[in-house]
mmCIF file of C-alpha atoms and ligand atoms in Angstrom:
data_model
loop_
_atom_site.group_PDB
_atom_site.id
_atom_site.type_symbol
_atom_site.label_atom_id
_atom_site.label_comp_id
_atom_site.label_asym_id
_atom_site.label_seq_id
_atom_site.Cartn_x
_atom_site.Cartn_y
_atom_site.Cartn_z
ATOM 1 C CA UNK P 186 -32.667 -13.610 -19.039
ATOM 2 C CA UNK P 187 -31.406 -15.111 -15.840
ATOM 3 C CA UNK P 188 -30.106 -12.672 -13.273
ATOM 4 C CA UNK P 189 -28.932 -12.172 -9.765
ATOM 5 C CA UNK P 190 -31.326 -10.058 -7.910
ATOM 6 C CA UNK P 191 -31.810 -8.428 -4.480
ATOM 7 C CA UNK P 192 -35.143 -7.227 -3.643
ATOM 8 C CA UNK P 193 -34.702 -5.681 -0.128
ATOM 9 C CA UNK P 194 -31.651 -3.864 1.976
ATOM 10 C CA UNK P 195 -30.598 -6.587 4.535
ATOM 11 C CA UNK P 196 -27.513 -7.639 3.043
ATOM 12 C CA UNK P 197 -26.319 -10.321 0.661
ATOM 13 C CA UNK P 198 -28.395 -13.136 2.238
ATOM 14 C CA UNK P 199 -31.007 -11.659 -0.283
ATOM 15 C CA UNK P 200 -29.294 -12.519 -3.691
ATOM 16 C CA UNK P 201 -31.589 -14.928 -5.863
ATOM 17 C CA UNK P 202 -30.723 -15.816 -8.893
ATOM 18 C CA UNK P 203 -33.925 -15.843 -10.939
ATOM 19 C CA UNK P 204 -35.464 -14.823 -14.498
ATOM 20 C CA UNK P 205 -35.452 -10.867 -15.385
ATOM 21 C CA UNK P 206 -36.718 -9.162 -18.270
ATOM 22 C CA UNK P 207 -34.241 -7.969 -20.635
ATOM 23 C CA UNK P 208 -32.864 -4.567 -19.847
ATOM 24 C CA UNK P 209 -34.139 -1.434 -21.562
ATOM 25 C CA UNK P 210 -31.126 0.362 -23.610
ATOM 26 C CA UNK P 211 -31.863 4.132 -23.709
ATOM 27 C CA UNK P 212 -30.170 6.614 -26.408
ATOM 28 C CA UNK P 213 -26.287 6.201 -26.143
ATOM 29 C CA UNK P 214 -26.850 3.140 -24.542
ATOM 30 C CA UNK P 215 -25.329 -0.491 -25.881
ATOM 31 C CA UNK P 216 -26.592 -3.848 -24.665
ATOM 32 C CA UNK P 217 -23.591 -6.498 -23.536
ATOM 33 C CA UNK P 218 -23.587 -10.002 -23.508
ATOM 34 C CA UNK P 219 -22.322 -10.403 -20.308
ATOM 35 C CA UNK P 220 -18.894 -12.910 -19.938
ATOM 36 C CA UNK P 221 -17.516 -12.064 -16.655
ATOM 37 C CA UNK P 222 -18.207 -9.058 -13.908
ATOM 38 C CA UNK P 223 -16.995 -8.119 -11.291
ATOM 39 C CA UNK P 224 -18.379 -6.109 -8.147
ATOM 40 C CA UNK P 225 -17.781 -4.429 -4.796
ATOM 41 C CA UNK P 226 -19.096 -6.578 -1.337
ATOM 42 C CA UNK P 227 -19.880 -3.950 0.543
ATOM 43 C CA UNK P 228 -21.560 -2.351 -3.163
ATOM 44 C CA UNK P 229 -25.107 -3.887 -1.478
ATOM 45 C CA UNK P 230 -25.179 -1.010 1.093
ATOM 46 C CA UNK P 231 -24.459 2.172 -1.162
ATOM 47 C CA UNK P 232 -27.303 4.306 -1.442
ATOM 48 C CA UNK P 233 -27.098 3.870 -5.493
ATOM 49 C CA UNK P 234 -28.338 -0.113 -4.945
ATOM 50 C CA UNK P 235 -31.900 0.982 -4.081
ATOM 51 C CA UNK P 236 -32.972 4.282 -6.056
ATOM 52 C CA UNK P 237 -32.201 5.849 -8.800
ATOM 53 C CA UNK P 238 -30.538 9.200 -10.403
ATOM 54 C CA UNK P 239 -33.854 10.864 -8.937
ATOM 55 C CA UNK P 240 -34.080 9.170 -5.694
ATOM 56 C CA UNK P 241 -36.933 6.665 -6.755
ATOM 57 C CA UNK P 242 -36.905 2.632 -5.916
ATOM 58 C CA UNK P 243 -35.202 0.851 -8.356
ATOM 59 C CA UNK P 244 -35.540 -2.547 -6.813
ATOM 60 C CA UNK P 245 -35.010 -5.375 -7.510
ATOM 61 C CA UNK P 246 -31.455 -4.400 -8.454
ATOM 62 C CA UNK P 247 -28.856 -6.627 -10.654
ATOM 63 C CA UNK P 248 -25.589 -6.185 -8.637
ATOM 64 C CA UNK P 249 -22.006 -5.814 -10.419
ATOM 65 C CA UNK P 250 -20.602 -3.014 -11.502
ATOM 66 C CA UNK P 251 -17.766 -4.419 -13.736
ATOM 67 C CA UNK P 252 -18.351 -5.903 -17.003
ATOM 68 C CA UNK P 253 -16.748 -7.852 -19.522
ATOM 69 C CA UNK P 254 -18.643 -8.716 -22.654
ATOM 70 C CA UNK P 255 -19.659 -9.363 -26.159
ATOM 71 C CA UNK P 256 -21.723 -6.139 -27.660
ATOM 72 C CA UNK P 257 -25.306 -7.162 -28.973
ATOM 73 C CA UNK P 258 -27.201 -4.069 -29.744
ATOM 74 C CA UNK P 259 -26.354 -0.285 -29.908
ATOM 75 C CA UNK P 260 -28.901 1.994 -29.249
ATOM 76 C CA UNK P 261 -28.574 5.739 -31.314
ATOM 77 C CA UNK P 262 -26.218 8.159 -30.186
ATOM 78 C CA UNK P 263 -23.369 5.624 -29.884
ATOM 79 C CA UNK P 264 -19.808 6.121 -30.844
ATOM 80 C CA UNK P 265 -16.813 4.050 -31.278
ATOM 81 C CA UNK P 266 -18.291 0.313 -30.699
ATOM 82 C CA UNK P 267 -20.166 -1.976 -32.880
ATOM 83 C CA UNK P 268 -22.042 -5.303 -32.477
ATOM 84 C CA UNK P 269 -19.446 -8.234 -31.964
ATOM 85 C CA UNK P 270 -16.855 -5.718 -30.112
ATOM 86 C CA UNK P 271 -15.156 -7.704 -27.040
ATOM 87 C CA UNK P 272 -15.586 -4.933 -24.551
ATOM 88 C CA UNK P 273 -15.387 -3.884 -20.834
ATOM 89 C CA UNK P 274 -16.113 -0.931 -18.181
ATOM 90 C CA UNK P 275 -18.085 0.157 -15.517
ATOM 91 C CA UNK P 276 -21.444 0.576 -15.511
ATOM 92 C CA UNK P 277 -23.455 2.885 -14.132
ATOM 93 C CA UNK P 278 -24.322 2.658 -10.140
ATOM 94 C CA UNK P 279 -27.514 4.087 -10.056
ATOM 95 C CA UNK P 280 -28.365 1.028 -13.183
ATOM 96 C CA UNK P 281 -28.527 -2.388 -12.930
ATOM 97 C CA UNK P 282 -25.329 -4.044 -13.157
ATOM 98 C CA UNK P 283 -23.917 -7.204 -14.783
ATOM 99 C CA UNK P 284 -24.432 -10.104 -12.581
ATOM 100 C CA UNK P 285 -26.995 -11.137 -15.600
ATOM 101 C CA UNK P 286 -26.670 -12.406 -18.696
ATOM 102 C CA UNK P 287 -27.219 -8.997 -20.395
ATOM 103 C CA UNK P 288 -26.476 -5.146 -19.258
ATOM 104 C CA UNK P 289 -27.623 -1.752 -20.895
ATOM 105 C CA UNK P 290 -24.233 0.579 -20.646
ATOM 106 C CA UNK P 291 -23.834 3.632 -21.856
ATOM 107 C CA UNK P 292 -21.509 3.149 -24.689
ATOM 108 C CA UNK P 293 -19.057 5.776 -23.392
ATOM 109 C CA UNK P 294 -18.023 3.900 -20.428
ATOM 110 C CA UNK P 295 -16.667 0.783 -22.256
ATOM 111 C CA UNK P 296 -13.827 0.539 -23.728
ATOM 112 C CA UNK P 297 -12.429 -2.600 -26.453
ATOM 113 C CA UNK P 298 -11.007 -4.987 -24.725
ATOM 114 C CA UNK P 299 -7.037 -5.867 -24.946
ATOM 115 C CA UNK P 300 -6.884 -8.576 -27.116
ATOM 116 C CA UNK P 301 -4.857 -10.590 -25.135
ATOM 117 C CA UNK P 302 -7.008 -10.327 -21.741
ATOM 118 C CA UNK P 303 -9.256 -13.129 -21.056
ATOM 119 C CA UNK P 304 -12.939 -11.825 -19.609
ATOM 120 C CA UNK P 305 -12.202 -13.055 -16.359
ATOM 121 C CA UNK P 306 -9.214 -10.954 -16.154
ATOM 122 C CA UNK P 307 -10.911 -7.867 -18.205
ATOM 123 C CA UNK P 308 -13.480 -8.020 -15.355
ATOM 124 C CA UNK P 309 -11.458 -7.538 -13.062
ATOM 125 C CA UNK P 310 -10.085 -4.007 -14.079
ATOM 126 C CA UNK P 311 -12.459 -1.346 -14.623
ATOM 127 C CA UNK P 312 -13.338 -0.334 -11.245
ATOM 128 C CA UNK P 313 -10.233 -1.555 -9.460
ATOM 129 C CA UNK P 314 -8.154 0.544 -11.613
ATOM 130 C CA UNK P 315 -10.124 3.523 -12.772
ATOM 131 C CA UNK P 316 -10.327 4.161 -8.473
ATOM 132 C CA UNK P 317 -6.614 3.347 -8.291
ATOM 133 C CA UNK P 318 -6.112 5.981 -11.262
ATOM 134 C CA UNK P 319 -8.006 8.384 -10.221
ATOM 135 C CA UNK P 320 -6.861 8.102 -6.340
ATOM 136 C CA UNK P 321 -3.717 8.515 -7.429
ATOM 137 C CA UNK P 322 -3.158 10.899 -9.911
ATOM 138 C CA UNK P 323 -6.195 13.123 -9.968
ATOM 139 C CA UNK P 324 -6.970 13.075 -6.654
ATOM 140 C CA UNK P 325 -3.463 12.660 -5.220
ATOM 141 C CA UNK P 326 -1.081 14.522 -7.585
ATOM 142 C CA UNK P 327 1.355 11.472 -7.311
ATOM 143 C CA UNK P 328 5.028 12.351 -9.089
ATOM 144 C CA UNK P 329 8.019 10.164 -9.454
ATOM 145 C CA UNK P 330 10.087 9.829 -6.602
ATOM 146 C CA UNK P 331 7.583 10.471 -4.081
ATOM 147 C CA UNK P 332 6.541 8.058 -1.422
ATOM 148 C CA UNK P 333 2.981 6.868 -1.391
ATOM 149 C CA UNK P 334 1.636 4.463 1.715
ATOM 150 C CA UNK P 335 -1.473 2.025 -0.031
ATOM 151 C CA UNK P 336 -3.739 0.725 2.996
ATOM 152 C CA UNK P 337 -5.377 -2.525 1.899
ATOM 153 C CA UNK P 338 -2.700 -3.208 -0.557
ATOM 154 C CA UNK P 339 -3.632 -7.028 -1.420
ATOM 155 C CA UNK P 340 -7.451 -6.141 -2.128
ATOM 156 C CA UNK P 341 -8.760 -5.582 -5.462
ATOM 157 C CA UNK P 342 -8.097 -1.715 -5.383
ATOM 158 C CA UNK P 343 -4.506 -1.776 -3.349
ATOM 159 C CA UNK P 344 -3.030 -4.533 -5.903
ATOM 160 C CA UNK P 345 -3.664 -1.635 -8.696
ATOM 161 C CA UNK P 346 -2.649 1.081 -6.960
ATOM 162 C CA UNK P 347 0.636 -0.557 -5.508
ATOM 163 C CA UNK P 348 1.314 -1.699 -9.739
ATOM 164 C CA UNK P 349 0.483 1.684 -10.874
ATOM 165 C CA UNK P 350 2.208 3.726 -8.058
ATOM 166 C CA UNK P 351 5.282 1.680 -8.685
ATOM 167 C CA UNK P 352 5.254 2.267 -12.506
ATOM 168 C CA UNK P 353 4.568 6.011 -11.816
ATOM 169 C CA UNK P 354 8.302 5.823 -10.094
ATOM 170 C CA UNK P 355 7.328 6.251 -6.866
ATOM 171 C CA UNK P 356 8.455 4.261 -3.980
ATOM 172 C CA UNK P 357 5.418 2.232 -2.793
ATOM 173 C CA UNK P 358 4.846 1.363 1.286
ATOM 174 C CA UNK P 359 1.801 -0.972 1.186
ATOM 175 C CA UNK P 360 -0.082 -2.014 4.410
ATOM 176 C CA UNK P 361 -2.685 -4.696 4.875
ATOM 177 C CA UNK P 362 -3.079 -7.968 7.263
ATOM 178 C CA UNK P 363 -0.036 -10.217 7.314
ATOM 179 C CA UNK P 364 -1.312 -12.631 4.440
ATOM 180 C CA UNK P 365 -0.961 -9.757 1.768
ATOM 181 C CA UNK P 366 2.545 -8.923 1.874
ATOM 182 C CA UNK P 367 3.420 -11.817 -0.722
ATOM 183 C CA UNK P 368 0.431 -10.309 -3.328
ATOM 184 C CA UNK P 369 1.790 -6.648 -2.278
ATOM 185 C CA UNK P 370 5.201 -7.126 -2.944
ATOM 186 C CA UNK P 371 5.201 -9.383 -6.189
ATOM 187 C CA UNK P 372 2.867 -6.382 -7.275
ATOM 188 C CA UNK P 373 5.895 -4.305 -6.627
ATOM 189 C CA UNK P 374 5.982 -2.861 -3.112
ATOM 190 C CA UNK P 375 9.137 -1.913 -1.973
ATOM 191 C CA UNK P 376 7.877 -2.428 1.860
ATOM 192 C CA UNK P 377 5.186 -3.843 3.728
ATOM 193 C CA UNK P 378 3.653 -2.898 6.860
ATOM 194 C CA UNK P 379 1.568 -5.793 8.772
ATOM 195 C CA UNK P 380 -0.682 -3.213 10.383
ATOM 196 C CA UNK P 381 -1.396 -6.515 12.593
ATOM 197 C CA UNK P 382 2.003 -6.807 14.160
ATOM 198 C CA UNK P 383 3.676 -3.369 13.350
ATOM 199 C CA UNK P 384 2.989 0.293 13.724
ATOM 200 C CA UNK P 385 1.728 2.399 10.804
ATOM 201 C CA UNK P 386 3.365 5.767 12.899
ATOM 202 C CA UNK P 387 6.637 4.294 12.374
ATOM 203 C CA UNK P 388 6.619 4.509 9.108
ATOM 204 C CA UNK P 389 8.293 8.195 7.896
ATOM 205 C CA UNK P 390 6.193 10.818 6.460
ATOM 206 C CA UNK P 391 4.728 10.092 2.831
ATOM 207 C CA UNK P 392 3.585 12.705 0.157
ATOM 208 C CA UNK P 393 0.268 10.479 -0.289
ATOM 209 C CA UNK P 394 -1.918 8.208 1.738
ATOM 210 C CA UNK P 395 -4.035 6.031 -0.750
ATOM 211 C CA UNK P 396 -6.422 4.433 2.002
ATOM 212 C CA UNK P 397 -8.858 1.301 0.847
ATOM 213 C CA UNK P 398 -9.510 0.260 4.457
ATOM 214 C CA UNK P 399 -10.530 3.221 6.330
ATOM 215 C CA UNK P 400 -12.043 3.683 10.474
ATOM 216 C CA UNK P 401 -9.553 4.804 13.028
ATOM 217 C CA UNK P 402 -6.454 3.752 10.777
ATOM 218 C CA UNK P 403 -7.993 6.758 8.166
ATOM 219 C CA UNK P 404 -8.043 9.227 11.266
ATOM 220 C CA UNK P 405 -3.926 8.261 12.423
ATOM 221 C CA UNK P 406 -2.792 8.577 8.593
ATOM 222 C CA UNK P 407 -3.632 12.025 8.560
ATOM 223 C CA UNK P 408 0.021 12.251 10.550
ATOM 224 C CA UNK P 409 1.533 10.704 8.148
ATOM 225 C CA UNK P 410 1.480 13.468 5.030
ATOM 226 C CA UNK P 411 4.335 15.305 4.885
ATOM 227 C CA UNK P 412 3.655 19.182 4.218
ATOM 228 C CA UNK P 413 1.946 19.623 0.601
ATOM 229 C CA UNK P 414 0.749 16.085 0.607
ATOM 230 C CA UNK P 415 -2.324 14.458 0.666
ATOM 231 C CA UNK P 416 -4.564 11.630 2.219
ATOM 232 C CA UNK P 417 -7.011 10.072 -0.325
ATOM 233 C CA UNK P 418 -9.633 7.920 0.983
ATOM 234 C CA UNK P 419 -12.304 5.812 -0.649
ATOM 235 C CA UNK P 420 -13.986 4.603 2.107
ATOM 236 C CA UNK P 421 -15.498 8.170 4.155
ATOM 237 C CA UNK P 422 -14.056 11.764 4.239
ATOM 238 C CA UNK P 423 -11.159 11.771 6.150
ATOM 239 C CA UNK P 424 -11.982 12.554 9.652
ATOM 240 C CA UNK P 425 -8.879 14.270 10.691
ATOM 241 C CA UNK P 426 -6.733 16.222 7.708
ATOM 242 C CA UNK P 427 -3.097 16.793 7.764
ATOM 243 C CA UNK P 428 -1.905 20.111 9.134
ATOM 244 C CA UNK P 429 -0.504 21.005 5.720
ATOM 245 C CA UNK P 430 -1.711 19.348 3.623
ATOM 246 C CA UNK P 431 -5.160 18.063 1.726
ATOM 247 C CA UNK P 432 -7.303 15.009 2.476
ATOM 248 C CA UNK P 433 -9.996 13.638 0.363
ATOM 249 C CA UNK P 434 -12.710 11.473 -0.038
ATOM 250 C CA UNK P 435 -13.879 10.371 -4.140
ATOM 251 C CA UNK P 436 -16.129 8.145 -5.821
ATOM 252 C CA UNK P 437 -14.547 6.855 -9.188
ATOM 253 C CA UNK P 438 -16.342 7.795 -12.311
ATOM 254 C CA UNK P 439 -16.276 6.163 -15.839
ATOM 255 C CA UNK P 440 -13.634 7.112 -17.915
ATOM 256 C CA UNK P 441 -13.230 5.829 -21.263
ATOM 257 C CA UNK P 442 -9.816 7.500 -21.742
ATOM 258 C CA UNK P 443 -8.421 6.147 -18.792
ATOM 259 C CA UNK P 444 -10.158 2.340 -18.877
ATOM 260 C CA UNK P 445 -7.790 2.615 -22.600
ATOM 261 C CA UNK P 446 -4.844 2.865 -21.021
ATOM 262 C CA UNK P 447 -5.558 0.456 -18.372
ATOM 263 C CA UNK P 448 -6.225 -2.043 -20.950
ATOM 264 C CA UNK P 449 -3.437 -1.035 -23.019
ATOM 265 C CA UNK P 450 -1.018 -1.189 -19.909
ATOM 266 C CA UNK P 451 -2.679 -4.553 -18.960
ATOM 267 C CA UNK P 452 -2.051 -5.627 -22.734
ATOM 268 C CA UNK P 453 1.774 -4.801 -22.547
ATOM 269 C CA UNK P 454 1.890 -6.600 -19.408
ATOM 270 C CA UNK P 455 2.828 -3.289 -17.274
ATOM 271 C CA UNK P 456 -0.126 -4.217 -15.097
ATOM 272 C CA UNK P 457 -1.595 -7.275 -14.308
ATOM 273 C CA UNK P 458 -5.327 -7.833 -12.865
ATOM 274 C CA UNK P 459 -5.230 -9.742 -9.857
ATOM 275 C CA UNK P 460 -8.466 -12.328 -9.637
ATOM 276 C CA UNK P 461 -7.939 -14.345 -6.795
ATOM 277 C CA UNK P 462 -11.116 -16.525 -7.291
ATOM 278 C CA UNK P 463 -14.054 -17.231 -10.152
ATOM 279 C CA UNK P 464 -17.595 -18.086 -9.380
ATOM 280 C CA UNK P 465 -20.512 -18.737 -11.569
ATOM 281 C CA UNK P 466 -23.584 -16.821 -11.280
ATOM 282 C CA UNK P 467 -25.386 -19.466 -9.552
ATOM 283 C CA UNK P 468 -23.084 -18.897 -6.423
ATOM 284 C CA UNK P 469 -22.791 -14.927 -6.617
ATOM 285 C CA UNK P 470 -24.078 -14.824 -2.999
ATOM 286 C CA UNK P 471 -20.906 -16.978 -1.776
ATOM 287 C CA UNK P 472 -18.998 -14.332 -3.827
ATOM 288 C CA UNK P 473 -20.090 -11.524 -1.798
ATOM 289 C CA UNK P 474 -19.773 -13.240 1.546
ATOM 290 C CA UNK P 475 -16.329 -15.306 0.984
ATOM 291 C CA UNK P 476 -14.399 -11.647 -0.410
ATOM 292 C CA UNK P 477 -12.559 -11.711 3.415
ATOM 293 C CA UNK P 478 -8.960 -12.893 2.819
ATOM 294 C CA UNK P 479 -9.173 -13.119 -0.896
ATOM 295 C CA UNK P 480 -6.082 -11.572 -2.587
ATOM 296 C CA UNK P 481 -7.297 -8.969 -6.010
ATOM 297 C CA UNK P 482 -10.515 -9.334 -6.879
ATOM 298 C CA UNK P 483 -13.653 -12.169 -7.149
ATOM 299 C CA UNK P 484 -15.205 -12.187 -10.630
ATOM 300 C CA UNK P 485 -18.264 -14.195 -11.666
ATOM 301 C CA UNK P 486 -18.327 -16.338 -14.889
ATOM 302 C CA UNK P 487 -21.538 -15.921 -16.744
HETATM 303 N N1 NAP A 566 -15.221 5.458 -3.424
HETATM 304 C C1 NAP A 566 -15.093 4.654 -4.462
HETATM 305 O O1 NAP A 566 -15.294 5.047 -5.606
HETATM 306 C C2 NAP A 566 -14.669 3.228 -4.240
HETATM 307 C C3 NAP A 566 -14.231 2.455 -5.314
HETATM 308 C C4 NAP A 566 -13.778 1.144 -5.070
HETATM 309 C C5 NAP A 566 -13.794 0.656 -3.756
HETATM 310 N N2 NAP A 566 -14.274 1.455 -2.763
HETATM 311 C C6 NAP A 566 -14.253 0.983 -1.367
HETATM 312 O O2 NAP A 566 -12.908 0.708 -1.031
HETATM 313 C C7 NAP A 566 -12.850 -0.369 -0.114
HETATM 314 C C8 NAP A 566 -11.930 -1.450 -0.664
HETATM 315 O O3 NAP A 566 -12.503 -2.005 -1.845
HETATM 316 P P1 NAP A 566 -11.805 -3.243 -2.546
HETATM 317 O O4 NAP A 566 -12.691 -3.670 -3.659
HETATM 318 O O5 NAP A 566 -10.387 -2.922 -2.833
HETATM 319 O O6 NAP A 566 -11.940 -4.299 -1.341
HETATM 320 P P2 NAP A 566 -11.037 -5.570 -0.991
HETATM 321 O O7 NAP A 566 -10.673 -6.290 -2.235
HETATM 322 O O8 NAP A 566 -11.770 -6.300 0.079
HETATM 323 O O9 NAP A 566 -9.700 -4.927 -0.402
HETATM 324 C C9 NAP A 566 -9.586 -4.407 0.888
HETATM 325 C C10 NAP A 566 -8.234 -4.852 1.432
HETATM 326 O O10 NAP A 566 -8.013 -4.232 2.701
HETATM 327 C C11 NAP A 566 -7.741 -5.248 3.668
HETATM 328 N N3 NAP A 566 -8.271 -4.824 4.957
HETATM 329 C C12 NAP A 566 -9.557 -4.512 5.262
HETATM 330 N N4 NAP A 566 -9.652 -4.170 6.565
HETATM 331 C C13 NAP A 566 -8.419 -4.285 7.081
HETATM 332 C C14 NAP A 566 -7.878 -4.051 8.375
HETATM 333 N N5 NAP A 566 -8.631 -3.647 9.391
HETATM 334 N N6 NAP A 566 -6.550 -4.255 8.554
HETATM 335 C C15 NAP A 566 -5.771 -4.668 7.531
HETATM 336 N N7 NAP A 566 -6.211 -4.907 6.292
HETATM 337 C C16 NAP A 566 -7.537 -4.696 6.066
HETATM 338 C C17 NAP A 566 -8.454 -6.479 3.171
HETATM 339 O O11 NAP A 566 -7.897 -7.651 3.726
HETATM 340 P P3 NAP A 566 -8.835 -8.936 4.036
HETATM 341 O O12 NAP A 566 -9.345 -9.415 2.706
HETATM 342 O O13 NAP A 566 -7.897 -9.866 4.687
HETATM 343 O O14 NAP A 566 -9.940 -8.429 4.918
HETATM 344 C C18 NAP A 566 -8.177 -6.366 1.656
HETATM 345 O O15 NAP A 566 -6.901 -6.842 1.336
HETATM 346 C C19 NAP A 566 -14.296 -0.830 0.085
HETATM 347 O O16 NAP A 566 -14.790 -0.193 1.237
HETATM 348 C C20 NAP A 566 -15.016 -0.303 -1.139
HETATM 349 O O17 NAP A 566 -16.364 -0.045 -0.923
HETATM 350 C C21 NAP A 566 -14.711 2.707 -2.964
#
């Protein structure tokens, strides 16, 4: 099959698209034909690139984490999909992903796909908005009528999060660079802050911090939790915690449950995947190096 490959750390400069055998479905696995997938830039340097479960090389690795596809084999020990199914997910890190023609996914992380999503759009879920779910409720403990801040609310996880926050009833302060504010708001912020021309400590105390962008503005949100709250990062543990409250650091997990109800909210039109470019395969390396400045998410067409 043709796939995007990297062969050595070093960044996305080493992407190749090139031919790659067919990948090996193990018990509860099913095969996709790959439509559209999405991914993470920065995905290249996670540890979960370049070994596997047990710490051994796995290179070359197919980037992509995000799939949207056609099932084309299931493997034994399956449940709930069938050959033909129009599904999507997140595959498995430590795997190879779905910048390829075909992935192996364990069946339990995909879900059907809402009928009325395209795969571009499908693609662009899965991780976005399992991380926004789980940030938010798991992790967070977000109730109506709270206020939440979302740092990096035009990317591909803040434009979830501020759509899901907002339907939750709570009353959504999203930050990002200038250029965001339009994507933040039509996603249903009630304010912005342009952390390039205003101050994040003059915004009032929040019960949850929902950070996406992390360094030093990570360390002065810890300030910002009111007693009982909590900051929830996905970028590092939070270097400084509030006084009274918790702070967190999570990586998202497949959740077949929860991918459901994304899709189901996405099919109602409660929430809306944000792709604010498509690329073919051919030019996934310009998708990982042109992600600065583009609103949602980039998904590749295969
Ligand atoms: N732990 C997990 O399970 C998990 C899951 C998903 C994502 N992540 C991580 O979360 C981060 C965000 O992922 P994503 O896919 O949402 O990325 P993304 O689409 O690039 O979104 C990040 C957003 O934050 C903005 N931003 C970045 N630095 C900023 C700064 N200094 N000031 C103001 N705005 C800034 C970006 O704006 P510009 O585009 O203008 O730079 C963009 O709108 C990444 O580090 C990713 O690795 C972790």
């Amino acid at each position: 099959m043709r796939a995007v490959r990297i062969h050595k750390r070093g960044g996305s400069d080493g992407l190749v698209l090139e031919d790659a055998p067919l990948p090996h479905a193990a018990t509860g696995d099913v095969v996709v034909e790959v439509r559209a997938a999405g991914f993470v830039p920065d995905e290249l340097e996670w540890p979960a690139t370049w070994v596997d479960r047990a710490g051994r090389d796995r290179t070359p690795s197919i980037p992509a984490h995000e799939v949207a596809g056609v099932v084309s084999e299931v493997r034994y020990g399956t449940s709930g999909l069938a050959v033909g199914d129009r599904v999507f997910g997140l595959t498995d890190w430590h795997r190879d992903g779905a910048a390829a023609e075909y992935v192996a996914v364990e069946a339990r992380n995909l879900a059907l796909m809402p009928e009325s999503l395209t795969y571009v759009q499908a693609a662009a879920l899965p991780l976005a908005g399992l991380t926004a779910w789980q940030g938010l409720f798991a992790h967070g403990g977000l109730k109506p009528g709270q206020r939440v801040v979302v740092h990096g609310a035009g990317g591909g996880t803040g434009v979830m999060a501020v759509q899901l926050a907002r339907e939750a009833g709570a009353e959504v302060i999203a930050t990002g660079r200038g250029r965001a504010a339009e994507v933040a708001m039509e996603m249903g912020a009630q304010t912005f802050v342009d952390l390039e021309r205003e101050r994040f400590e003059d915004v009032e105390a929040v019960d949850l911090v929902f950070d996406t962008i992390g360094g030093e503005l990570l360390e002065r949100s810890a300030a910002k939790v009111k007693p009982g709250g909590a900051l929830v990062s996905v970028t590092a543990p939070p270097p400084v915690r509030p006084e009274e409250g918790r702070a967190l650091f999570f990586i998202v997990e497949p959740n077949r449950d929860q991918l459901a109800e994304l899709g189901r909210r996405a099919e109602a039109g409660r929430l809306r995947p944000h792709v604010g470019a498509v690329h073919p395969l051919a030019e996934t390396k310009a998708a990982f190096q042109g992600k600065r400045g583009v609103p949602g998410k980039i998904v590749l067409e295969i």
